[in-house]
Coordinates of N, CA and C and ligand atoms in Angstrom, one line a residue:
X1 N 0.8 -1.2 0.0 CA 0.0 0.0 0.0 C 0.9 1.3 0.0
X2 N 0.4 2.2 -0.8 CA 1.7 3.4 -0.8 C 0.5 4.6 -0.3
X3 N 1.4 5.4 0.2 CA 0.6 6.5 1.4 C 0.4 7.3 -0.2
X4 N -0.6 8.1 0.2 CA -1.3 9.4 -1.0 C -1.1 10.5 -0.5
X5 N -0.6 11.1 -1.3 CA -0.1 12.8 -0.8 C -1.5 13.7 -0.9
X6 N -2.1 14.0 0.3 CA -3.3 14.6 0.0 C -3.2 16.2 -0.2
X7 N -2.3 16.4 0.0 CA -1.9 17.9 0.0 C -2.5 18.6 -1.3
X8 N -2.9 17.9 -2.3 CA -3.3 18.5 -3.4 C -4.7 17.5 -3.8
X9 N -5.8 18.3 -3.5 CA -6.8 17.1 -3.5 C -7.6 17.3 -5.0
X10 N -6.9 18.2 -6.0 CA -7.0 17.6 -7.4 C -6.6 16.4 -8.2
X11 N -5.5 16.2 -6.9 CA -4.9 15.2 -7.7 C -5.6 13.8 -7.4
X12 N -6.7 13.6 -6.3 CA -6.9 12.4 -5.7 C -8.6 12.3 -6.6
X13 N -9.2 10.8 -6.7 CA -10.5 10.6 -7.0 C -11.2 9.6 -5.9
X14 N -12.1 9.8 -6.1 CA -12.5 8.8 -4.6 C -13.7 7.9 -5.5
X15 N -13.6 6.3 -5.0 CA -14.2 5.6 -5.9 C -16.1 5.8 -5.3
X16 N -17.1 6.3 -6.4 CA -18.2 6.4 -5.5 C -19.2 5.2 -5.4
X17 N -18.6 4.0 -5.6 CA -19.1 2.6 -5.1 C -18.7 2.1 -4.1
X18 N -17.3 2.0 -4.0 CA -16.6 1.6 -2.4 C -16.1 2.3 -1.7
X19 N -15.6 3.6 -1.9 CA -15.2 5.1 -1.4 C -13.4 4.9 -1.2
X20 N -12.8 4.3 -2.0 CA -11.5 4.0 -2.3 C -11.1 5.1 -2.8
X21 N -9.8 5.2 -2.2 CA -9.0 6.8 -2.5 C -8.1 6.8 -3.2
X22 N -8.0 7.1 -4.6 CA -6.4 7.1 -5.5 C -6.2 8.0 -5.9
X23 N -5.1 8.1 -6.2 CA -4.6 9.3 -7.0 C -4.9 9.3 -8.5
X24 N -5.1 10.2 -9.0 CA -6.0 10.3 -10.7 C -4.8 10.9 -11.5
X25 N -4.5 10.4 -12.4 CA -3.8 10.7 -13.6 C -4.7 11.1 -14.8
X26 N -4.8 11.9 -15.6 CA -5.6 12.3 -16.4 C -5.4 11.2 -17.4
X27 N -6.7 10.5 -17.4 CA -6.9 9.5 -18.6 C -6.8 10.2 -19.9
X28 N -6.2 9.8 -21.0 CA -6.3 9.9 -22.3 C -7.2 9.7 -23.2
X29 N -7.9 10.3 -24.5 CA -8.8 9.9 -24.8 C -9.1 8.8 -25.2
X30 N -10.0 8.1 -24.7 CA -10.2 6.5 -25.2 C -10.0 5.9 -24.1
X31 N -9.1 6.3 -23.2 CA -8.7 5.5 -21.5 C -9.6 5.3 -20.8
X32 N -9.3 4.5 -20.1 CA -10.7 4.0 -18.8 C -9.8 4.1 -18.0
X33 N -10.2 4.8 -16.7 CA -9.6 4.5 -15.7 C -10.9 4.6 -14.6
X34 N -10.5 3.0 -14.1 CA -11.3 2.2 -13.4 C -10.8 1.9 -11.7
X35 N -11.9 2.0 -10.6 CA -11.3 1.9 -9.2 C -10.6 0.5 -9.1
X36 N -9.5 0.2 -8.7 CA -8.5 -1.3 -8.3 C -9.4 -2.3 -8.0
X37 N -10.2 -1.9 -6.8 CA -10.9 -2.7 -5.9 C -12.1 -3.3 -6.5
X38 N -13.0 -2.5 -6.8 CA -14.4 -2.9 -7.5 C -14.6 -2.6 -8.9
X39 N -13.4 -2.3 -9.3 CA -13.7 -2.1 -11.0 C -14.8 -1.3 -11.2
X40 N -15.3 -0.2 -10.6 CA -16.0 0.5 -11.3 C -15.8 1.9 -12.1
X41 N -16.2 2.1 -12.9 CA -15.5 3.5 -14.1 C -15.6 4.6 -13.6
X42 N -14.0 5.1 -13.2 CA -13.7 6.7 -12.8 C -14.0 7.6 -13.6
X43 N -13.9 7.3 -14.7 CA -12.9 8.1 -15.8 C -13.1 7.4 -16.9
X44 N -13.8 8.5 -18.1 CA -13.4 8.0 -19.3 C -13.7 9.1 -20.6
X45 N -12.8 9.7 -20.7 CA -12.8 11.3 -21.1 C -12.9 10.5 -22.8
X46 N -13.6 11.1 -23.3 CA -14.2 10.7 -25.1 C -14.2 11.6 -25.3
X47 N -13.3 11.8 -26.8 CA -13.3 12.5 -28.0 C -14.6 13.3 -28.5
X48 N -14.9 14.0 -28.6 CA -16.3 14.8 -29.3 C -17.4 13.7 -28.4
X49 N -17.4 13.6 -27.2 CA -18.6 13.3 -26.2 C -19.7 14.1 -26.1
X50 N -18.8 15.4 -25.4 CA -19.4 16.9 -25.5 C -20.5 17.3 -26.4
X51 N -20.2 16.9 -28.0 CA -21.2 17.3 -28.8 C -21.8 16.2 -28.7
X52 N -22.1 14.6 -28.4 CA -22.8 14.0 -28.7 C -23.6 14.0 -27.8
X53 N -23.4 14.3 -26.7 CA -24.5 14.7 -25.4 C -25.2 16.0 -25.8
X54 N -24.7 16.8 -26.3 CA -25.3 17.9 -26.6 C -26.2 17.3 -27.7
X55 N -26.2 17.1 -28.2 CA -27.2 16.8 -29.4 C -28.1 15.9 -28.7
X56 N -28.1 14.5 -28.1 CA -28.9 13.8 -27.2 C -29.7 14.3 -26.2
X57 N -28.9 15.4 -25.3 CA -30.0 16.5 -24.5 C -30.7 17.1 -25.5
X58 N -30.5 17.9 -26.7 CA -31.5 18.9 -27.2 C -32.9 17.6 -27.5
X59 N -32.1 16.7 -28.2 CA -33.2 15.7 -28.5 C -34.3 14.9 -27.6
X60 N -33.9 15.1 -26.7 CA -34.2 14.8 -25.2 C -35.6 16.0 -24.9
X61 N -35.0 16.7 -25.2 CA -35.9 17.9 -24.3 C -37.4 18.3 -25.4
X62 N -37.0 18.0 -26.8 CA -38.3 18.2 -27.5 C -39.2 17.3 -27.2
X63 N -38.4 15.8 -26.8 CA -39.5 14.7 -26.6 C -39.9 14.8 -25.1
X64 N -39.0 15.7 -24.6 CA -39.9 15.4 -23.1 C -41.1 16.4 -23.4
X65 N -41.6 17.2 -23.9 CA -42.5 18.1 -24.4 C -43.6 17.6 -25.1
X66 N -42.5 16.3 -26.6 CA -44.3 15.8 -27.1 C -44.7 14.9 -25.8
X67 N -43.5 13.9 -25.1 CA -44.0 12.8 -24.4 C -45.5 13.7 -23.4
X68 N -45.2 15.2 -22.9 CA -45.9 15.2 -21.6 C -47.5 15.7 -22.3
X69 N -47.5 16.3 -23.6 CA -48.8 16.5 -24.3 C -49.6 15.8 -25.2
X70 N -48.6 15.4 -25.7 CA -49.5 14.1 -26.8 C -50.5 13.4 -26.1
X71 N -51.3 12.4 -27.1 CA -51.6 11.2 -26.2 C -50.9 9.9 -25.9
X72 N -50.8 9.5 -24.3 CA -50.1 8.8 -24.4 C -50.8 7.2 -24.9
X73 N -51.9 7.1 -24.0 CA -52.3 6.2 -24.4 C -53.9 6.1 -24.9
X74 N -54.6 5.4 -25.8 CA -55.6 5.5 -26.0 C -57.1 3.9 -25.3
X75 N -57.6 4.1 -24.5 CA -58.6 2.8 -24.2 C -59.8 2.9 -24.4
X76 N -59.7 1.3 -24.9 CA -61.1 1.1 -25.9 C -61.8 0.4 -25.1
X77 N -63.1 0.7 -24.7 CA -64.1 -0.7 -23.8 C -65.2 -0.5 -24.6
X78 N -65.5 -1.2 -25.1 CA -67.0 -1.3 -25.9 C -67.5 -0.6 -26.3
X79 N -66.5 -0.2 -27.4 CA -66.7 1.0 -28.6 C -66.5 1.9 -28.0
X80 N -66.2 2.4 -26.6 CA -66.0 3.7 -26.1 C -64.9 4.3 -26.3
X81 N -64.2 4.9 -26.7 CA -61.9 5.0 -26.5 C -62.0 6.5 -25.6
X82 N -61.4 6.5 -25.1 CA -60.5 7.7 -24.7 C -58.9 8.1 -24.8
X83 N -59.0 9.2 -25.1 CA -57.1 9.1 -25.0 C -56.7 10.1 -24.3
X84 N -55.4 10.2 -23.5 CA -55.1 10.7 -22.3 C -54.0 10.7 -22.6
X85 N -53.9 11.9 -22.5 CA -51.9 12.3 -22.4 C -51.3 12.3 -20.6
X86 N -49.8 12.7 -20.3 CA -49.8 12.4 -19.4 C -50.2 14.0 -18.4
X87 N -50.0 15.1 -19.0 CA -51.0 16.6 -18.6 C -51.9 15.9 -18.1
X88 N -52.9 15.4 -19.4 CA -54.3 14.7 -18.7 C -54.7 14.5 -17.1
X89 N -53.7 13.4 -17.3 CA -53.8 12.8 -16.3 C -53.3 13.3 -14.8
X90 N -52.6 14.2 -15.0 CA -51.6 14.8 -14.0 C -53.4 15.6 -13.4
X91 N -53.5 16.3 -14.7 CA -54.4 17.1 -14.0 C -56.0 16.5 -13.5
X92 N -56.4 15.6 -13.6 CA -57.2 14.7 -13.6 C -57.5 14.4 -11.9
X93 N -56.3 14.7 -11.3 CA -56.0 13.8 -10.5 C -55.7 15.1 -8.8
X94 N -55.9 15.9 -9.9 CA -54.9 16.8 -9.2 C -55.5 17.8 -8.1
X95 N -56.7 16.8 -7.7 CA -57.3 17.5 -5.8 C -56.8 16.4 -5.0
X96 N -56.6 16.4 -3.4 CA -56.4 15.9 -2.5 C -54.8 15.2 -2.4
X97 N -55.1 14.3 -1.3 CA -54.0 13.5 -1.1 C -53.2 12.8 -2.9
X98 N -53.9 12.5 -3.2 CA -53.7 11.3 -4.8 C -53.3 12.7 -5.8
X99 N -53.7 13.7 -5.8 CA -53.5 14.7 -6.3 C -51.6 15.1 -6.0
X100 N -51.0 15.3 -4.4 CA -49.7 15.1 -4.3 C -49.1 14.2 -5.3
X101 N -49.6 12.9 -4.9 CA -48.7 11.6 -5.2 C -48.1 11.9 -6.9
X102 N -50.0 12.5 -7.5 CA -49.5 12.7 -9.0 C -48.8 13.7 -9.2
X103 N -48.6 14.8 -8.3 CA -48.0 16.0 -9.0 C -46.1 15.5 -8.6
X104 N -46.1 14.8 -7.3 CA -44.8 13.8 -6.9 C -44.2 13.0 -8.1
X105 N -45.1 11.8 -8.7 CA -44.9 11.2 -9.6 C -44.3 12.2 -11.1
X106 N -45.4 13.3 -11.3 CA -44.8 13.8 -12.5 C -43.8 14.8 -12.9
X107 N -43.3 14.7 -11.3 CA -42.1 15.6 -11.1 C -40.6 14.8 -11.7
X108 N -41.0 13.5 -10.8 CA -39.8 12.4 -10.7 C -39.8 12.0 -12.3
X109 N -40.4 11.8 -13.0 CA -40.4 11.1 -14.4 C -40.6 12.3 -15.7
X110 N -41.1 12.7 -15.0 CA -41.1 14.2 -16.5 C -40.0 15.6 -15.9
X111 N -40.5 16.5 -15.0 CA -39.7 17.7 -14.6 C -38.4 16.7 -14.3
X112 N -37.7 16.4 -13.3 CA -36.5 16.0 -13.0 C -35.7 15.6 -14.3
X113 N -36.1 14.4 -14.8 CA -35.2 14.8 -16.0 C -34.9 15.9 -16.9
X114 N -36.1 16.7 -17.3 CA -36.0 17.4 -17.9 C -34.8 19.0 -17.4
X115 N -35.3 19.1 -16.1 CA -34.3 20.0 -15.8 C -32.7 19.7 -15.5
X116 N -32.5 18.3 -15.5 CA -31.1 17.5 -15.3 C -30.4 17.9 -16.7
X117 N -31.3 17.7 -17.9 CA -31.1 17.8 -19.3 C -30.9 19.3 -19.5
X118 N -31.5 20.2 -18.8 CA -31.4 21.8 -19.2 C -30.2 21.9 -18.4
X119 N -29.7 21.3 -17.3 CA -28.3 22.0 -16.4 C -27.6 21.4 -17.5
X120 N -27.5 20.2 -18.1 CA -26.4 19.5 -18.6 C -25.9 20.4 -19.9
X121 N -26.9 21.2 -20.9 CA -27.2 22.3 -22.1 C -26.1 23.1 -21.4
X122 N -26.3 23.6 -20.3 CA -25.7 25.3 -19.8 C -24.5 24.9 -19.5
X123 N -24.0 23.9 -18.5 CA -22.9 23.5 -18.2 C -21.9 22.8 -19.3
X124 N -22.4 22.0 -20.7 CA -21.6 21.4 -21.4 C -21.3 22.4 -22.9
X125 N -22.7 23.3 -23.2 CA -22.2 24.2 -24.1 C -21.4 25.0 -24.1
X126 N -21.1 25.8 -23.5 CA -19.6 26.5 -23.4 C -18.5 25.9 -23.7
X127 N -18.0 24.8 -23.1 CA -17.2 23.6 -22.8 C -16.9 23.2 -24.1
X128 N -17.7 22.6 -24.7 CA -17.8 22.6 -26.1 C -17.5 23.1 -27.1
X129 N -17.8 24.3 -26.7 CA -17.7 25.4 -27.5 C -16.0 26.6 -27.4
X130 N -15.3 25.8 -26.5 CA -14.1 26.5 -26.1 C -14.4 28.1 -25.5
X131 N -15.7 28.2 -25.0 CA -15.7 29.0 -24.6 C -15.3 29.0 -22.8
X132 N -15.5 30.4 -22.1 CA -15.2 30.0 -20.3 C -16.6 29.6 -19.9
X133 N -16.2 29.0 -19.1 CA -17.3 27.9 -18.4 C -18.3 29.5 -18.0
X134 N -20.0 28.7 -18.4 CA -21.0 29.3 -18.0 C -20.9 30.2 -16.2
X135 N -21.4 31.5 -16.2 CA -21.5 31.2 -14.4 C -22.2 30.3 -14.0
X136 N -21.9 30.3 -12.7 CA -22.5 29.4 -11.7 C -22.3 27.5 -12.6
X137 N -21.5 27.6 -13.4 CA -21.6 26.2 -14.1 C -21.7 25.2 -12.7
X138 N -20.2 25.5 -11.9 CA -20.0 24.2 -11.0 C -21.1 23.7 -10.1
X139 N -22.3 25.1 -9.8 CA -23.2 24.8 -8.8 C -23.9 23.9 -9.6
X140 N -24.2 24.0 -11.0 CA -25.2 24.0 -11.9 C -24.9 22.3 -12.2
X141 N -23.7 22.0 -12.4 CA -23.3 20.9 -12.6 C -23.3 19.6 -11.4
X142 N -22.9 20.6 -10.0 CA -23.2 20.0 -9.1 C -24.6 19.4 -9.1
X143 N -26.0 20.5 -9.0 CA -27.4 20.1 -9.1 C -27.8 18.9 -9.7
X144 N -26.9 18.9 -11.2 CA -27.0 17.9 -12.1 C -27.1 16.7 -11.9
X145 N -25.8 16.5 -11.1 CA -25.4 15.5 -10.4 C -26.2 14.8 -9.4
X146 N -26.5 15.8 -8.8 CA -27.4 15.5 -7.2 C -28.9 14.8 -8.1
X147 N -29.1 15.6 -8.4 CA -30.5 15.0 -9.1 C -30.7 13.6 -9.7
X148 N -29.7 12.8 -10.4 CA -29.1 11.8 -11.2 C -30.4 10.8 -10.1
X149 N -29.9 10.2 -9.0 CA -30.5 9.3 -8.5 C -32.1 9.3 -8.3
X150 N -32.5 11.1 -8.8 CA -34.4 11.2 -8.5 C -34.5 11.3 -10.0
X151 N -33.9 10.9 -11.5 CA -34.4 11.0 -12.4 C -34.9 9.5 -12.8
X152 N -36.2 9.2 -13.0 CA -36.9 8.0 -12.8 C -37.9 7.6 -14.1
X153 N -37.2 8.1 -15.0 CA -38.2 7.7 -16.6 C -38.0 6.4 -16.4
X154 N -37.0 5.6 -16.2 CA -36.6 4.1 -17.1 C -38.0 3.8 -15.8
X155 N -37.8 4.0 -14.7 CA -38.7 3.3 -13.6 C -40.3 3.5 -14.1
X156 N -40.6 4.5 -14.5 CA -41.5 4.8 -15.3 C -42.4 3.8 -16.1
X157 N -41.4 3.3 -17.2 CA -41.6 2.8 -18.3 C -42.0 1.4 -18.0
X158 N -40.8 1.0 -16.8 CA -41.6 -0.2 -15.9 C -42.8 -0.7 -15.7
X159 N -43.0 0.7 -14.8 CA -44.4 0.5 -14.3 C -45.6 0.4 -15.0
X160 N -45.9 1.2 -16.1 CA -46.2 1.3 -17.6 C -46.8 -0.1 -17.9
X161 N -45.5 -0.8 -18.4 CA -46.0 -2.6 -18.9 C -46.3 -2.6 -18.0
X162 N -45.7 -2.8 -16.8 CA -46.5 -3.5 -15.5 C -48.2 -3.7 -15.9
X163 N -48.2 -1.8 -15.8 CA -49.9 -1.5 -15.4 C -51.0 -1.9 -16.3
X164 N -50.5 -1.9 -17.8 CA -50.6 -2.1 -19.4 C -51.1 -3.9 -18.8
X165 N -50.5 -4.9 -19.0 CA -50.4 -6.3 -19.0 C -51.6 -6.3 -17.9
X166 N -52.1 -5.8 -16.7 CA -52.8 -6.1 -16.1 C -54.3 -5.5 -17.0
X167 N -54.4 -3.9 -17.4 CA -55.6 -3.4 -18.4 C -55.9 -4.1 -19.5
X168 N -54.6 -4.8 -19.9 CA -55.0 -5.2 -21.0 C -55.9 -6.7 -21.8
X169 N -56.8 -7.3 -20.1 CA -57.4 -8.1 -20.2 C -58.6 -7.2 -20.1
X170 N -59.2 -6.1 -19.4 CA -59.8 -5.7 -19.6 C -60.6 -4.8 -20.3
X171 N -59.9 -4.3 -20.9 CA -59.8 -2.9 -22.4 C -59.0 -3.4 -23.5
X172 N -59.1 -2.6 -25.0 CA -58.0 -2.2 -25.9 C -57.3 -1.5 -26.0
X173 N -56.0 -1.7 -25.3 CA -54.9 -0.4 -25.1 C -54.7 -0.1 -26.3
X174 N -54.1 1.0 -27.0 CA -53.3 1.7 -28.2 C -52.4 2.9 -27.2
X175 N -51.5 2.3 -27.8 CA -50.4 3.2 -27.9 C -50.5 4.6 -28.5
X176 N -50.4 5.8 -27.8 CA -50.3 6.9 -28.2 C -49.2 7.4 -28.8
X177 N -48.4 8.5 -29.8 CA -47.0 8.7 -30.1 C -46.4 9.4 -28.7
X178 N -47.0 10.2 -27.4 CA -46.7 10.2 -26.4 C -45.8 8.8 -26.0
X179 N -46.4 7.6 -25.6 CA -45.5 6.5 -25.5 C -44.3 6.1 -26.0
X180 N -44.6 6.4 -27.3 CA -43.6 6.1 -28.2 C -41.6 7.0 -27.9
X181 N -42.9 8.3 -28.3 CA -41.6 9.1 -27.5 C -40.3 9.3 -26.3
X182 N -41.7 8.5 -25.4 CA -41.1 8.2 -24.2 C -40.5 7.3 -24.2
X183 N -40.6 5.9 -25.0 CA -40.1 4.9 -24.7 C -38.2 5.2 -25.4
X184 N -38.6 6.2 -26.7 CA -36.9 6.7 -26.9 C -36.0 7.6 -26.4
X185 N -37.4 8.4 -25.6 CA -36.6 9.3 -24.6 C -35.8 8.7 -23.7
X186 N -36.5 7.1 -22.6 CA -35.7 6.4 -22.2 C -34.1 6.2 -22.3
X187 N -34.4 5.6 -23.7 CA -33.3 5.5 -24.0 C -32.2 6.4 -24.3
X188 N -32.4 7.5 -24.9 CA -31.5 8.9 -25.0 C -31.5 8.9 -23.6
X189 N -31.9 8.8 -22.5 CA -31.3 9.3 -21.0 C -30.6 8.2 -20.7
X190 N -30.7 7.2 -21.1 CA -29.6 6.1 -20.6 C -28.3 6.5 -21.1
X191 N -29.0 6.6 -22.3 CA -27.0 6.5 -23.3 C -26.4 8.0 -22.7
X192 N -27.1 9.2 -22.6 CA -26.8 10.1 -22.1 C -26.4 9.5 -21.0
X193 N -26.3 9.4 -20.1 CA -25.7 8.8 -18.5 C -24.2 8.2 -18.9
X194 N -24.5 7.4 -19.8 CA -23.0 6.6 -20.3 C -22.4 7.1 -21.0
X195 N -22.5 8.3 -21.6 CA -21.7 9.3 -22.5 C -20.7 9.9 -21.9
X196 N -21.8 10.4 -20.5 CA -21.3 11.8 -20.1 C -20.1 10.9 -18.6
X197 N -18.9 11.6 -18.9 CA -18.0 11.2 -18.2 C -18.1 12.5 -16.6
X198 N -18.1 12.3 -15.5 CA -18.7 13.5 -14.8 C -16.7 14.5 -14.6
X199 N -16.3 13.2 -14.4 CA -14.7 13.6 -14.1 C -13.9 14.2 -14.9
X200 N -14.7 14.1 -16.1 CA -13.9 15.3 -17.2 C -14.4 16.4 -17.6
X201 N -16.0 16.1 -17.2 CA -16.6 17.8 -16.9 C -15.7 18.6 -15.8
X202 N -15.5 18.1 -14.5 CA -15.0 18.7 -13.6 C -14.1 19.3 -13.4
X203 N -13.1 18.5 -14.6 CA -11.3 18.6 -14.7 C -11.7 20.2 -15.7
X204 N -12.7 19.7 -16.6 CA -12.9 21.1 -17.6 C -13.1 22.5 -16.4
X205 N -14.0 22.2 -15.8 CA -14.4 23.3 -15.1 C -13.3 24.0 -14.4
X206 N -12.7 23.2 -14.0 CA -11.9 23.6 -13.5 C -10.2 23.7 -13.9
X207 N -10.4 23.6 -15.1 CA -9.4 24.1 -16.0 C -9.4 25.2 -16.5
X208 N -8.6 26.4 -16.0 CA -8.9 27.9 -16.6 C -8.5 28.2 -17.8
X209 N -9.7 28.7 -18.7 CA -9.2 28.4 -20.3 C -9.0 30.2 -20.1
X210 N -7.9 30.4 -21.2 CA -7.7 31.6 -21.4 C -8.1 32.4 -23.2
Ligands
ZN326 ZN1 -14.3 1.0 -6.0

């Protein structure tokens, strides 16, 4: 075991799976640098990342807009259909106790991501762009961060089939383009998560470009 010079706590990363402390060498582009212990990914600074997240958030953010107004879904019971977007429903619902839960729910799966997606725009376009980091970037980036674990679409999409497979002995579901949206939005916030390296935003930020 060799002692770590903490005197300079730029130079250290701390693993945020097992809380393991090393010293960080600036990965190269294409490098992985991964914690010893649990192998999980510190570091993995990508070539034109920046713009591919950038394009993925803007794309992100028109679908979070059709997903919340469209219809999402349409049900059919004996000749009757209705179709309900997720507004609809938010608002549907929206006296009393159940009224919380939905305005809770539509926070966690629609707003949260959506505003994780608007910090990520402000904090990585500059950056991008070789310009000096936005104000307030590092708060902005921090929030970003913090938020990560209340952004809950994929849990969403879950629950969805879940609820679907049980309605759908009773009614004829159809799919709205709302759904649809959502179901790629999903996926753009996954691959967004695996794109974005957080340790080379930070190194950026705190790299003073002249
Ligand atoms: Zn670890």
């Amino acid at each position: 075991m060799t002692a770590i010079d903490i005197s300079d706590p730029r130079g250290l990363i701390v693993c945020p799976h097992c809380d393991a402390l090393w010293t960080a060498r600036k990965p190269a582009f294409g490098e992985v640098a991964a914690c010893g212990r649990c192998h999980v990914v510190l570091a993995t600074p990508r070539r034109r990342a920046g713009m591919q997240i950038i394009s993925m958030a803007v794309a992100s953010l028109i679908l979070f807009v059709g997903a919340t107004f469209f219809p999402f879904l349409t049900i059919e019971v004996s000749g009757l259909s209705n179709a309900a977007s997720v507004l609809d429903v938010a608002l549907a619902f929206s006296e009393g106790l159940l009224g919380v839960l939905v305005i809770v729910t539509a926070a966690l799966i629609l707003v949260v991501p959506a505003l994780r997606t608007a910090l990520l725009l402000y904090v990585l376009l500059p950056l991008v762009f070789d310009h000096p980091p936005a104000r307030h970037a590092k708060r902005a980036f921090r929030l970003a961060e913090q938020l990560k674990p209340w952004s809950m679409a994929e849990i969403f999409a879950l629950g969805c089939a879940v609820a679907l497979i049980k309605v759908a002995d009773l009614a004829q579901v159809m799919f709205g383009p709302a759904f649809w949206m959502f179901a790629l939005l999903v996926i753009l916030v996954l691959l967004q998560q695996r794109y974005l390296c957080s340790w080379s935003v930070w190194d950026a930020l705190n790299t003073p470009t002249q």
